[in-house]
Amino acid sequence: MSLTGAEPPTRGQPLKKLLKPLKRAAAVMAVASIAFSLQPTAASADVAPQRDIGPTVVGGTPASQGEFPFMVRLSMGCGGALYEQDVVLTAAHCVDGSGPDTSITVTGGVVDLSDPAAIKVKSKEVLQAPGYNGYGKDWALIKLAEPIDQPTLKIAESAELNSGDFIVAGWGADREGGSQQQRLLKATVPFVDDATCSAAYGGDLIDAEEICAGYLDTGGIDACQGDSGGPMFRKDEAGEYVEVGIVSWGEGCARAGKPGVYTEVSTFAADIKAGAAQLG
Ligand code: ARG
């Protein structure tokens, strides 16, 4: 969760080039230096002991225990949300492909990853969005070996909630180029319409598959590296949280004029539902 926008907006490599899927090893080395990263942070980022995140952090706040009980941290350095108690919804770029996979550790039930009460379970199978090639379709499901006994997060099934203010949460970097966080951070980001967002990225937005949010004029609050796969959500009419976006990419973090780009969950709701049903 990036809470400041301190870095100068140095222009990275061309978006098209950087969005191509990278090999995991290359990605781990490249992630720190590229502005347009779609890749998760280094594998060691599961729990990186940090100093406390004090109230001095600008623009965001620590989540309280139990506030977002559906939030999970993935061992490759991504976020996710419990779609079912044994199925995590995350980003396609956080996983290696589809099939049996016992390599991912999923941590849930805590805001502090070092909390002894943390629930840790292994993955069993991964479903990466069919047709994912590094552009759009940035969603994936992870079937867990055992359920995590926590409330799940509904997904948006229509575009109805694709506006207003959203909450985004994660254990990712607290500033562009910053380190992963031990404690879950949250921030509120306003919707940015497709035309504005697409213009901000030279037309590189896939309108139907991506939804943007951020403070266009000022920057300062955003998701960042390591938040990928985590949910962006808001309340519905019934006052229940609904996932409308999945942290996907952006140019740097929290830069003015460069909104965060999220997978548009409502577009893929039927596919996600079918995918979850199909997982062993
Ligand atoms: N791709 C990044 C990750 O793997 C997420 C980047 C989100 N960036 C942003 N400015 N919202 O964690």
PDB file of C-alpha atoms and ligand atoms in Angstrom:
ATOM      1  CA  MET A   1       0.000   0.000   0.000  1.00  0.00           C
ATOM      2  CA  SER A   2       1.679   3.142  -1.090  1.00  0.00           C
ATOM      3  CA  LEU A   3       0.828   6.033   1.075  1.00  0.00           C
ATOM      4  CA  THR A   4       3.105   8.640  -0.343  1.00  0.00           C
ATOM      5  CA  GLY A   5       3.965   9.695  -3.840  1.00  0.00           C
ATOM      6  CA  ALA A   6       7.442  10.954  -3.130  1.00  0.00           C
ATOM      7  CA  GLU A   7       9.298   9.529  -6.126  1.00  0.00           C
ATOM      8  CA  PRO A   8       9.652  11.718  -9.190  1.00  0.00           C
ATOM      9  CA  PRO A   9       7.584  10.446 -12.088  1.00  0.00           C
ATOM     10  CA  THR A  10      10.471   9.043 -14.096  1.00  0.00           C
ATOM     11  CA  ARG A  11       9.143   7.363 -17.151  1.00  0.00           C
ATOM     12  CA  GLY A  12       9.732   3.624 -17.277  1.00  0.00           C
ATOM     13  CA  GLN A  13      10.168   1.322 -20.225  1.00  0.00           C
ATOM     14  CA  PRO A  14       7.322   1.086 -22.705  1.00  0.00           C
ATOM     15  CA  LEU A  15       4.257  -0.396 -21.109  1.00  0.00           C
ATOM     16  CA  LYS A  16       3.720  -3.017 -23.769  1.00  0.00           C
ATOM     17  CA  LYS A  17       7.168  -4.422 -23.239  1.00  0.00           C
ATOM     18  CA  LEU A  18       6.953  -4.542 -19.483  1.00  0.00           C
ATOM     19  CA  LEU A  19       3.530  -6.087 -19.368  1.00  0.00           C
ATOM     20  CA  LYS A  20       4.698  -9.167 -21.195  1.00  0.00           C
ATOM     21  CA  PRO A  21       4.851 -12.088 -18.815  1.00  0.00           C
ATOM     22  CA  LEU A  22       8.299 -12.426 -17.376  1.00  0.00           C
ATOM     23  CA  LYS A  23       9.916 -15.560 -16.145  1.00  0.00           C
ATOM     24  CA  ARG A  24       9.663 -15.748 -12.374  1.00  0.00           C
ATOM     25  CA  ALA A  25      13.404 -15.504 -11.735  1.00  0.00           C
ATOM     26  CA  ALA A  26      13.785 -12.545 -14.036  1.00  0.00           C
ATOM     27  CA  ALA A  27      10.760 -10.929 -12.483  1.00  0.00           C
ATOM     28  CA  VAL A  28      12.139 -11.164  -8.993  1.00  0.00           C
ATOM     29  CA  MET A  29      15.268  -9.306 -10.021  1.00  0.00           C
ATOM     30  CA  ALA A  30      13.514  -6.872 -12.260  1.00  0.00           C
ATOM     31  CA  VAL A  31      10.708  -5.896  -9.960  1.00  0.00           C
ATOM     32  CA  ALA A  32      12.585  -3.365  -7.903  1.00  0.00           C
ATOM     33  CA  SER A  33      13.698  -1.376 -10.878  1.00  0.00           C
ATOM     34  CA  ILE A  34      10.754  -1.263 -13.208  1.00  0.00           C
ATOM     35  CA  ALA A  35       8.028   1.245 -12.878  1.00  0.00           C
ATOM     36  CA  PHE A  36       5.282  -0.630 -14.684  1.00  0.00           C
ATOM     37  CA  SER A  37       5.652  -3.931 -12.932  1.00  0.00           C
ATOM     38  CA  LEU A  38       2.921  -6.485 -13.172  1.00  0.00           C
ATOM     39  CA  GLN A  39       5.071  -8.927 -11.286  1.00  0.00           C
ATOM     40  CA  PRO A  40       4.741  -9.791  -7.633  1.00  0.00           C
ATOM     41  CA  THR A  41       7.562  -8.914  -5.319  1.00  0.00           C
ATOM     42  CA  ALA A  42      10.336 -11.288  -4.358  1.00  0.00           C
ATOM     43  CA  ALA A  43       9.409 -14.657  -2.937  1.00  0.00           C
ATOM     44  CA  SER A  44      10.955 -13.759   0.387  1.00  0.00           C
ATOM     45  CA  ALA A  45       8.400 -11.013   0.868  1.00  0.00           C
ATOM     46  CA  ASP A  46       5.908 -13.235   2.683  1.00  0.00           C
ATOM     47  CA  VAL A  47       6.885 -11.798   6.030  1.00  0.00           C
ATOM     48  CA  ALA A  48       9.597  -9.196   6.109  1.00  0.00           C
ATOM     49  CA  PRO A  49       9.998  -7.933   9.661  1.00  0.00           C
ATOM     50  CA  GLN A  50       9.561  -4.181   9.599  1.00  0.00           C
ATOM     51  CA  ARG A  51       9.486  -1.289  11.940  1.00  0.00           C
ATOM     52  CA  ASP A  52       6.015  -0.385  13.039  1.00  0.00           C
ATOM     53  CA  ILE A  53       3.984   1.628  10.623  1.00  0.00           C
ATOM     54  CA  GLY A  54       3.288   4.685  12.662  1.00  0.00           C
ATOM     55  CA  PRO A  55       0.569   7.258  12.352  1.00  0.00           C
ATOM     56  CA  THR A  56       3.073   9.402  10.496  1.00  0.00           C
ATOM     57  CA  VAL A  57       2.369   7.474   7.254  1.00  0.00           C
ATOM     58  CA  VAL A  58       0.570   9.858   4.925  1.00  0.00           C
ATOM     59  CA  GLY A  59      -2.785   9.014   3.460  1.00  0.00           C
ATOM     60  CA  GLY A  60      -3.463   5.524   4.759  1.00  0.00           C
ATOM     61  CA  THR A  61      -3.880   3.656   7.989  1.00  0.00           C
ATOM     62  CA  PRO A  62      -3.269   0.234   9.503  1.00  0.00           C
ATOM     63  CA  ALA A  63      -6.294  -2.038   9.256  1.00  0.00           C
ATOM     64  CA  SER A  64      -7.556  -3.314  12.581  1.00  0.00           C
ATOM     65  CA  GLN A  65      -7.677  -6.998  13.436  1.00  0.00           C
ATOM     66  CA  GLY A  66     -10.814  -8.494  11.914  1.00  0.00           C
ATOM     67  CA  GLU A  67     -11.689  -5.440   9.841  1.00  0.00           C
ATOM     68  CA  PHE A  68     -11.101  -7.222   6.510  1.00  0.00           C
ATOM     69  CA  PRO A  69     -11.138 -10.893   7.533  1.00  0.00           C
ATOM     70  CA  PHE A  70     -11.179 -12.065   3.934  1.00  0.00           C
ATOM     71  CA  MET A  71      -7.703 -10.647   3.252  1.00  0.00           C
ATOM     72  CA  VAL A  72      -4.884 -13.130   2.699  1.00  0.00           C
ATOM     73  CA  ARG A  73      -1.181 -12.843   1.973  1.00  0.00           C
ATOM     74  CA  LEU A  74       0.418 -15.180  -0.567  1.00  0.00           C
ATOM     75  CA  SER A  75       3.962 -16.452  -0.175  1.00  0.00           C
ATOM     76  CA  MET A  76       5.146 -15.240  -3.598  1.00  0.00           C
ATOM     77  CA  GLY A  77       4.527 -11.710  -2.387  1.00  0.00           C
ATOM     78  CA  CYS A  78       0.971 -10.977  -3.454  1.00  0.00           C
ATOM     79  CA  GLY A  79      -2.364 -10.347  -1.811  1.00  0.00           C
ATOM     80  CA  GLY A  80      -5.663 -12.104  -2.282  1.00  0.00           C
ATOM     81  CA  ALA A  81      -9.161 -12.426  -0.921  1.00  0.00           C
ATOM     82  CA  LEU A  82     -11.134 -15.463   0.188  1.00  0.00           C
ATOM     83  CA  TYR A  83     -13.743 -16.088  -2.488  1.00  0.00           C
ATOM     84  CA  GLU A  84     -14.651 -19.266  -0.683  1.00  0.00           C
ATOM     85  CA  GLN A  85     -13.040 -20.465   2.507  1.00  0.00           C
ATOM     86  CA  ASP A  86     -10.837 -22.725   0.434  1.00  0.00           C
ATOM     87  CA  VAL A  87     -10.549 -20.603  -2.709  1.00  0.00           C
ATOM     88  CA  VAL A  88      -8.502 -17.409  -2.986  1.00  0.00           C
ATOM     89  CA  LEU A  89      -9.081 -14.840  -5.721  1.00  0.00           C
ATOM     90  CA  THR A  90      -5.850 -13.137  -6.763  1.00  0.00           C
ATOM     91  CA  ALA A  91      -4.139 -11.799  -9.890  1.00  0.00           C
ATOM     92  CA  ALA A  92      -3.096 -13.952 -12.854  1.00  0.00           C
ATOM     93  CA  HIS A  93       0.336 -12.329 -12.830  1.00  0.00           C
ATOM     94  CA  CYS A  94       0.904 -13.631  -9.302  1.00  0.00           C
ATOM     95  CA  VAL A  95       0.804 -17.283 -10.390  1.00  0.00           C
ATOM     96  CA  ASP A  96       2.736 -19.405 -12.875  1.00  0.00           C
ATOM     97  CA  GLY A  97      -0.071 -21.090 -14.769  1.00  0.00           C
ATOM     98  CA  SER A  98      -2.840 -23.585 -14.121  1.00  0.00           C
ATOM     99  CA  GLY A  99      -2.754 -27.030 -12.590  1.00  0.00           C
ATOM    100  CA  PRO A 100      -1.804 -28.823  -9.383  1.00  0.00           C
ATOM    101  CA  ASP A 101       0.394 -26.537  -7.258  1.00  0.00           C
ATOM    102  CA  THR A 102       1.380 -27.071  -3.635  1.00  0.00           C
ATOM    103  CA  SER A 103       4.036 -24.367  -3.613  1.00  0.00           C
ATOM    104  CA  ILE A 104       2.034 -21.398  -2.347  1.00  0.00           C
ATOM    105  CA  THR A 105       1.537 -20.674   1.341  1.00  0.00           C
ATOM    106  CA  VAL A 106      -1.550 -18.620   2.113  1.00  0.00           C
ATOM    107  CA  THR A 107      -1.661 -16.661   5.372  1.00  0.00           C
ATOM    108  CA  GLY A 108      -5.012 -15.495   6.712  1.00  0.00           C
ATOM    109  CA  GLY A 109      -6.885 -14.466   9.803  1.00  0.00           C
ATOM    110  CA  VAL A 110      -4.464 -11.745  10.908  1.00  0.00           C
ATOM    111  CA  VAL A 111      -3.426  -8.194  10.113  1.00  0.00           C
ATOM    112  CA  ASP A 112       0.068  -8.822  11.492  1.00  0.00           C
ATOM    113  CA  LEU A 113       1.798 -11.546   9.508  1.00  0.00           C
ATOM    114  CA  SER A 114       3.994 -12.388  12.504  1.00  0.00           C
ATOM    115  CA  ASP A 115       0.976 -12.912  14.763  1.00  0.00           C
ATOM    116  CA  PRO A 116       1.146 -16.479  16.160  1.00  0.00           C
ATOM    117  CA  ALA A 117      -2.599 -16.705  15.492  1.00  0.00           C
ATOM    118  CA  ALA A 118      -1.959 -16.540  11.731  1.00  0.00           C
ATOM    119  CA  ILE A 119      -3.615 -19.331   9.794  1.00  0.00           C
ATOM    120  CA  LYS A 120      -1.256 -20.783   7.188  1.00  0.00           C
ATOM    121  CA  VAL A 121      -2.383 -23.236   4.567  1.00  0.00           C
ATOM    122  CA  LYS A 122      -0.876 -24.604   1.394  1.00  0.00           C
ATOM    123  CA  SER A 123      -2.242 -24.328  -2.092  1.00  0.00           C
ATOM    124  CA  LYS A 124      -3.514 -27.402  -3.864  1.00  0.00           C
ATOM    125  CA  GLU A 125      -4.353 -26.191  -7.334  1.00  0.00           C
ATOM    126  CA  VAL A 126      -4.163 -22.968  -9.321  1.00  0.00           C
ATOM    127  CA  LEU A 127      -6.427 -21.713 -12.075  1.00  0.00           C
ATOM    128  CA  GLN A 128      -4.956 -18.833 -14.030  1.00  0.00           C
ATOM    129  CA  ALA A 129      -7.488 -16.911 -16.116  1.00  0.00           C
ATOM    130  CA  PRO A 130      -7.951 -18.763 -19.399  1.00  0.00           C
ATOM    131  CA  GLY A 131      -6.301 -16.816 -22.198  1.00  0.00           C
ATOM    132  CA  TYR A 132      -4.175 -14.706 -19.858  1.00  0.00           C
ATOM    133  CA  ASN A 133      -1.198 -13.365 -21.795  1.00  0.00           C
ATOM    134  CA  GLY A 134      -0.040 -10.440 -19.694  1.00  0.00           C
ATOM    135  CA  TYR A 135      -2.677  -7.963 -20.833  1.00  0.00           C
ATOM    136  CA  GLY A 136      -6.015  -7.794 -19.075  1.00  0.00           C
ATOM    137  CA  LYS A 137      -7.679 -10.941 -17.674  1.00  0.00           C
ATOM    138  CA  ASP A 138      -5.524 -10.471 -14.607  1.00  0.00           C
ATOM    139  CA  TRP A 139      -7.276 -12.876 -12.265  1.00  0.00           C
ATOM    140  CA  ALA A 140      -6.550 -16.321 -10.869  1.00  0.00           C
ATOM    141  CA  LEU A 141      -7.975 -18.711  -8.298  1.00  0.00           C
ATOM    142  CA  ILE A 142      -6.017 -20.739  -5.780  1.00  0.00           C
ATOM    143  CA  LYS A 143      -7.619 -23.809  -4.253  1.00  0.00           C
ATOM    144  CA  LEU A 144      -6.395 -24.429  -0.708  1.00  0.00           C
ATOM    145  CA  ALA A 145      -5.497 -27.740   0.880  1.00  0.00           C
ATOM    146  CA  GLU A 146      -7.755 -26.798   3.813  1.00  0.00           C
ATOM    147  CA  PRO A 147     -10.290 -24.052   4.340  1.00  0.00           C
ATOM    148  CA  ILE A 148      -9.425 -20.873   6.224  1.00  0.00           C
ATOM    149  CA  ASP A 149     -12.218 -20.340   8.701  1.00  0.00           C
ATOM    150  CA  GLN A 150     -12.855 -16.666   7.960  1.00  0.00           C
ATOM    151  CA  PRO A 151     -15.606 -14.696   6.215  1.00  0.00           C
ATOM    152  CA  THR A 152     -15.368 -14.555   2.436  1.00  0.00           C
ATOM    153  CA  LEU A 153     -15.643 -11.534   0.126  1.00  0.00           C
ATOM    154  CA  LYS A 154     -18.419 -11.388  -2.452  1.00  0.00           C
ATOM    155  CA  ILE A 155     -17.498 -10.419  -5.982  1.00  0.00           C
ATOM    156  CA  ALA A 156     -19.305  -7.793  -8.053  1.00  0.00           C
ATOM    157  CA  GLU A 157     -21.569  -9.512 -10.542  1.00  0.00           C
ATOM    158  CA  SER A 158     -22.600  -6.371 -12.393  1.00  0.00           C
ATOM    159  CA  ALA A 159     -21.051  -2.995 -13.136  1.00  0.00           C
ATOM    160  CA  GLU A 160     -23.442  -1.349 -10.697  1.00  0.00           C
ATOM    161  CA  LEU A 161     -20.821  -0.795  -8.005  1.00  0.00           C
ATOM    162  CA  ASN A 162     -18.047   0.268 -10.386  1.00  0.00           C
ATOM    163  CA  SER A 163     -18.017   3.858  -9.152  1.00  0.00           C
ATOM    164  CA  GLY A 164     -17.576   5.878  -6.003  1.00  0.00           C
ATOM    165  CA  ASP A 165     -14.921   5.331  -3.376  1.00  0.00           C
ATOM    166  CA  PHE A 166     -13.155   2.013  -2.943  1.00  0.00           C
ATOM    167  CA  ILE A 167     -11.033   0.510  -0.216  1.00  0.00           C
ATOM    168  CA  VAL A 168      -7.802  -1.208  -1.144  1.00  0.00           C
ATOM    169  CA  ALA A 169      -5.714  -3.143   1.358  1.00  0.00           C
ATOM    170  CA  GLY A 170      -2.466  -5.044   1.336  1.00  0.00           C
ATOM    171  CA  TRP A 171       0.924  -5.863   2.817  1.00  0.00           C
ATOM    172  CA  GLY A 172       2.776  -4.416  -0.165  1.00  0.00           C
ATOM    173  CA  ALA A 173       5.249  -1.573  -0.344  1.00  0.00           C
ATOM    174  CA  ASP A 174       4.306   1.560   1.598  1.00  0.00           C
ATOM    175  CA  ARG A 175       5.910   3.762  -1.025  1.00  0.00           C
ATOM    176  CA  GLU A 176       7.284   3.362  -4.525  1.00  0.00           C
ATOM    177  CA  GLY A 177      10.426   1.289  -4.147  1.00  0.00           C
ATOM    178  CA  GLY A 178       9.608   0.694  -0.475  1.00  0.00           C
ATOM    179  CA  SER A 179       9.580  -2.503   1.512  1.00  0.00           C
ATOM    180  CA  GLN A 180       6.829  -5.006   2.171  1.00  0.00           C
ATOM    181  CA  GLN A 181       4.774  -4.483   5.288  1.00  0.00           C
ATOM    182  CA  GLN A 182       4.261  -6.766   8.248  1.00  0.00           C
ATOM    183  CA  ARG A 183       0.922  -5.141   9.083  1.00  0.00           C
ATOM    184  CA  LEU A 184      -1.997  -4.795   6.739  1.00  0.00           C
ATOM    185  CA  LEU A 185      -2.545  -1.266   5.439  1.00  0.00           C
ATOM    186  CA  LYS A 186      -5.740   0.153   3.982  1.00  0.00           C
ATOM    187  CA  ALA A 187      -6.578   3.224   1.981  1.00  0.00           C
ATOM    188  CA  THR A 188      -9.526   4.749   0.185  1.00  0.00           C
ATOM    189  CA  VAL A 189      -9.245   5.537  -3.510  1.00  0.00           C
ATOM    190  CA  PRO A 190     -11.853   7.130  -5.773  1.00  0.00           C
ATOM    191  CA  PHE A 191     -13.001   5.677  -9.090  1.00  0.00           C
ATOM    192  CA  VAL A 192     -11.346   7.063 -12.230  1.00  0.00           C
ATOM    193  CA  ASP A 193     -13.345   6.654 -15.430  1.00  0.00           C
ATOM    194  CA  ASP A 194     -11.975   4.600 -18.332  1.00  0.00           C
ATOM    195  CA  ALA A 195     -11.493   7.538 -20.707  1.00  0.00           C
ATOM    196  CA  THR A 196      -9.442   9.470 -18.174  1.00  0.00           C
ATOM    197  CA  CYS A 197      -7.449   6.417 -17.139  1.00  0.00           C
ATOM    198  CA  SER A 198      -6.815   5.312 -20.692  1.00  0.00           C
ATOM    199  CA  ALA A 199      -5.579   8.801 -21.586  1.00  0.00           C
ATOM    200  CA  ALA A 200      -3.269   8.697 -18.553  1.00  0.00           C
ATOM    201  CA  TYR A 201      -1.704   5.537 -19.957  1.00  0.00           C
ATOM    202  CA  GLY A 202      -1.479   6.445 -23.629  1.00  0.00           C
ATOM    203  CA  GLY A 203      -4.422   4.222 -24.541  1.00  0.00           C
ATOM    204  CA  ASP A 204      -3.017   1.115 -22.883  1.00  0.00           C
ATOM    205  CA  LEU A 205      -6.113   0.436 -20.807  1.00  0.00           C
ATOM    206  CA  ILE A 206      -8.337  -2.510 -21.695  1.00  0.00           C
ATOM    207  CA  ASP A 207     -11.582  -0.742 -20.871  1.00  0.00           C
ATOM    208  CA  ALA A 208     -13.824  -3.765 -20.478  1.00  0.00           C
ATOM    209  CA  GLU A 209     -11.326  -5.708 -18.375  1.00  0.00           C
ATOM    210  CA  GLU A 210      -9.758  -3.016 -16.216  1.00  0.00           C
ATOM    211  CA  ILE A 211     -11.047  -0.420 -13.782  1.00  0.00           C
ATOM    212  CA  CYS A 212      -8.993   2.453 -12.382  1.00  0.00           C
ATOM    213  CA  ALA A 213      -8.877   4.285  -9.091  1.00  0.00           C
ATOM    214  CA  GLY A 214      -6.713   6.927  -7.501  1.00  0.00           C
ATOM    215  CA  TYR A 215      -6.240  10.609  -6.867  1.00  0.00           C
ATOM    216  CA  LEU A 216      -5.495  11.787 -10.365  1.00  0.00           C
ATOM    217  CA  ASP A 217      -4.570  15.359  -9.456  1.00  0.00           C
ATOM    218  CA  THR A 218      -2.514  14.783  -6.349  1.00  0.00           C
ATOM    219  CA  GLY A 219      -1.507  11.140  -6.280  1.00  0.00           C
ATOM    220  CA  GLY A 220      -0.379  10.168  -2.792  1.00  0.00           C
ATOM    221  CA  ILE A 221      -2.581   7.144  -2.150  1.00  0.00           C
ATOM    222  CA  ASP A 222      -2.432   3.925  -4.100  1.00  0.00           C
ATOM    223  CA  ALA A 223      -1.697   0.226  -4.104  1.00  0.00           C
ATOM    224  CA  CYS A 224       1.935  -0.684  -4.808  1.00  0.00           C
ATOM    225  CA  GLN A 225       4.262  -3.636  -5.463  1.00  0.00           C
ATOM    226  CA  GLY A 226       3.224  -6.583  -3.320  1.00  0.00           C
ATOM    227  CA  ASP A 227      -0.413  -5.524  -3.165  1.00  0.00           C
ATOM    228  CA  SER A 228      -1.127  -7.261  -6.454  1.00  0.00           C
ATOM    229  CA  GLY A 229      -3.888  -9.788  -6.343  1.00  0.00           C
ATOM    230  CA  GLY A 230      -5.465  -8.115  -3.358  1.00  0.00           C
ATOM    231  CA  PRO A 231      -9.006  -6.846  -3.514  1.00  0.00           C
ATOM    232  CA  MET A 232     -10.364  -3.372  -4.126  1.00  0.00           C
ATOM    233  CA  PHE A 233     -13.822  -3.297  -2.638  1.00  0.00           C
ATOM    234  CA  ARG A 234     -16.749  -1.174  -1.476  1.00  0.00           C
ATOM    235  CA  LYS A 235     -20.053  -1.678   0.269  1.00  0.00           C
ATOM    236  CA  ASP A 236     -23.228  -2.587  -1.577  1.00  0.00           C
ATOM    237  CA  GLU A 237     -26.744  -1.340  -0.720  1.00  0.00           C
ATOM    238  CA  ALA A 238     -26.949  -3.985   1.999  1.00  0.00           C
ATOM    239  CA  GLY A 239     -23.775  -2.618   3.589  1.00  0.00           C
ATOM    240  CA  GLU A 240     -21.734  -5.677   2.674  1.00  0.00           C
ATOM    241  CA  TYR A 241     -18.292  -5.484   1.127  1.00  0.00           C
ATOM    242  CA  VAL A 242     -18.089  -6.481  -2.533  1.00  0.00           C
ATOM    243  CA  GLU A 243     -14.881  -6.943  -4.532  1.00  0.00           C
ATOM    244  CA  VAL A 244     -14.927  -4.720  -7.610  1.00  0.00           C
ATOM    245  CA  GLY A 245     -11.224  -4.815  -8.505  1.00  0.00           C
ATOM    246  CA  ILE A 246      -8.041  -6.855  -8.172  1.00  0.00           C
ATOM    247  CA  VAL A 247      -4.757  -4.934  -7.779  1.00  0.00           C
ATOM    248  CA  SER A 248      -3.039  -5.282 -11.146  1.00  0.00           C
ATOM    249  CA  TRP A 249      -0.659  -2.523 -12.257  1.00  0.00           C
ATOM    250  CA  GLY A 250       0.216   1.141 -12.434  1.00  0.00           C
ATOM    251  CA  GLU A 251       3.096   3.374 -13.409  1.00  0.00           C
ATOM    252  CA  GLY A 252       5.069   3.604 -10.200  1.00  0.00           C
ATOM    253  CA  CYS A 253       2.876   4.050  -7.154  1.00  0.00           C
ATOM    254  CA  ALA A 254       0.703   6.946  -6.100  1.00  0.00           C
ATOM    255  CA  ARG A 255       2.016   9.251  -8.798  1.00  0.00           C
ATOM    256  CA  ALA A 256      -0.179  12.169  -9.758  1.00  0.00           C
ATOM    257  CA  GLY A 257      -1.769  11.514 -13.142  1.00  0.00           C
ATOM    258  CA  LYS A 258      -1.145   7.745 -12.890  1.00  0.00           C
ATOM    259  CA  PRO A 259      -4.105   5.942 -11.324  1.00  0.00           C
ATOM    260  CA  GLY A 260      -3.931   2.386 -10.061  1.00  0.00           C
ATOM    261  CA  VAL A 261      -5.262  -0.163 -12.544  1.00  0.00           C
ATOM    262  CA  TYR A 262      -7.344  -3.069 -11.284  1.00  0.00           C
ATOM    263  CA  THR A 263      -8.915  -6.101 -12.900  1.00  0.00           C
ATOM    264  CA  GLU A 264     -12.599  -5.319 -13.439  1.00  0.00           C
ATOM    265  CA  VAL A 265     -14.131  -8.114 -11.400  1.00  0.00           C
ATOM    266  CA  SER A 266     -17.699  -7.758 -12.687  1.00  0.00           C
ATOM    267  CA  THR A 267     -16.484  -8.510 -16.225  1.00  0.00           C
ATOM    268  CA  PHE A 268     -15.109 -11.852 -15.078  1.00  0.00           C
ATOM    269  CA  ALA A 269     -17.646 -12.750 -12.401  1.00  0.00           C
ATOM    270  CA  ALA A 270     -19.187 -15.606 -14.376  1.00  0.00           C
ATOM    271  CA  ASP A 271     -15.752 -16.982 -15.302  1.00  0.00           C
ATOM    272  CA  ILE A 272     -14.565 -16.751 -11.706  1.00  0.00           C
ATOM    273  CA  LYS A 273     -17.659 -18.536 -10.470  1.00  0.00           C
ATOM    274  CA  ALA A 274     -17.314 -21.283 -13.084  1.00  0.00           C
ATOM    275  CA  GLY A 275     -13.589 -21.549 -12.388  1.00  0.00           C
ATOM    276  CA  ALA A 276     -14.120 -21.990  -8.664  1.00  0.00           C
ATOM    277  CA  ALA A 277     -16.711 -24.695  -9.308  1.00  0.00           C
ATOM    278  CA  GLN A 278     -14.288 -26.514 -11.555  1.00  0.00           C
ATOM    279  CA  LEU A 279     -11.382 -26.563  -9.063  1.00  0.00           C
ATOM    280  CA  GLY A 280     -10.786 -29.919  -7.392  1.00  0.00           C
TER     281      GLY A 280
HETATM  282  N1  ARG B   1       1.979  -5.240 -10.054  1.00  0.00           N
HETATM  283  C1  ARG B   1       2.091  -4.843  -8.691  1.00  0.00           C
HETATM  284  C2  ARG B   1       2.314  -6.047  -7.798  1.00  0.00           C
HETATM  285  O1  ARG B   1       2.705  -7.060  -8.265  1.00  0.00           O
HETATM  286  C3  ARG B   1       0.943  -3.995  -8.255  1.00  0.00           C
HETATM  287  C4  ARG B   1       1.113  -2.661  -8.764  1.00  0.00           C
HETATM  288  C5  ARG B   1      -0.019  -1.786  -8.432  1.00  0.00           C
HETATM  289  N2  ARG B   1       0.433  -0.475  -8.709  1.00  0.00           N
HETATM  290  C6  ARG B   1      -0.288   0.620  -8.530  1.00  0.00           C
HETATM  291  N3  ARG B   1       0.291   1.759  -8.756  1.00  0.00           N
HETATM  292  N4  ARG B   1      -1.526   0.552  -8.135  1.00  0.00           N
HETATM  293  O2  ARG B   1       2.224  -5.958  -6.599  1.00  0.00           O
END
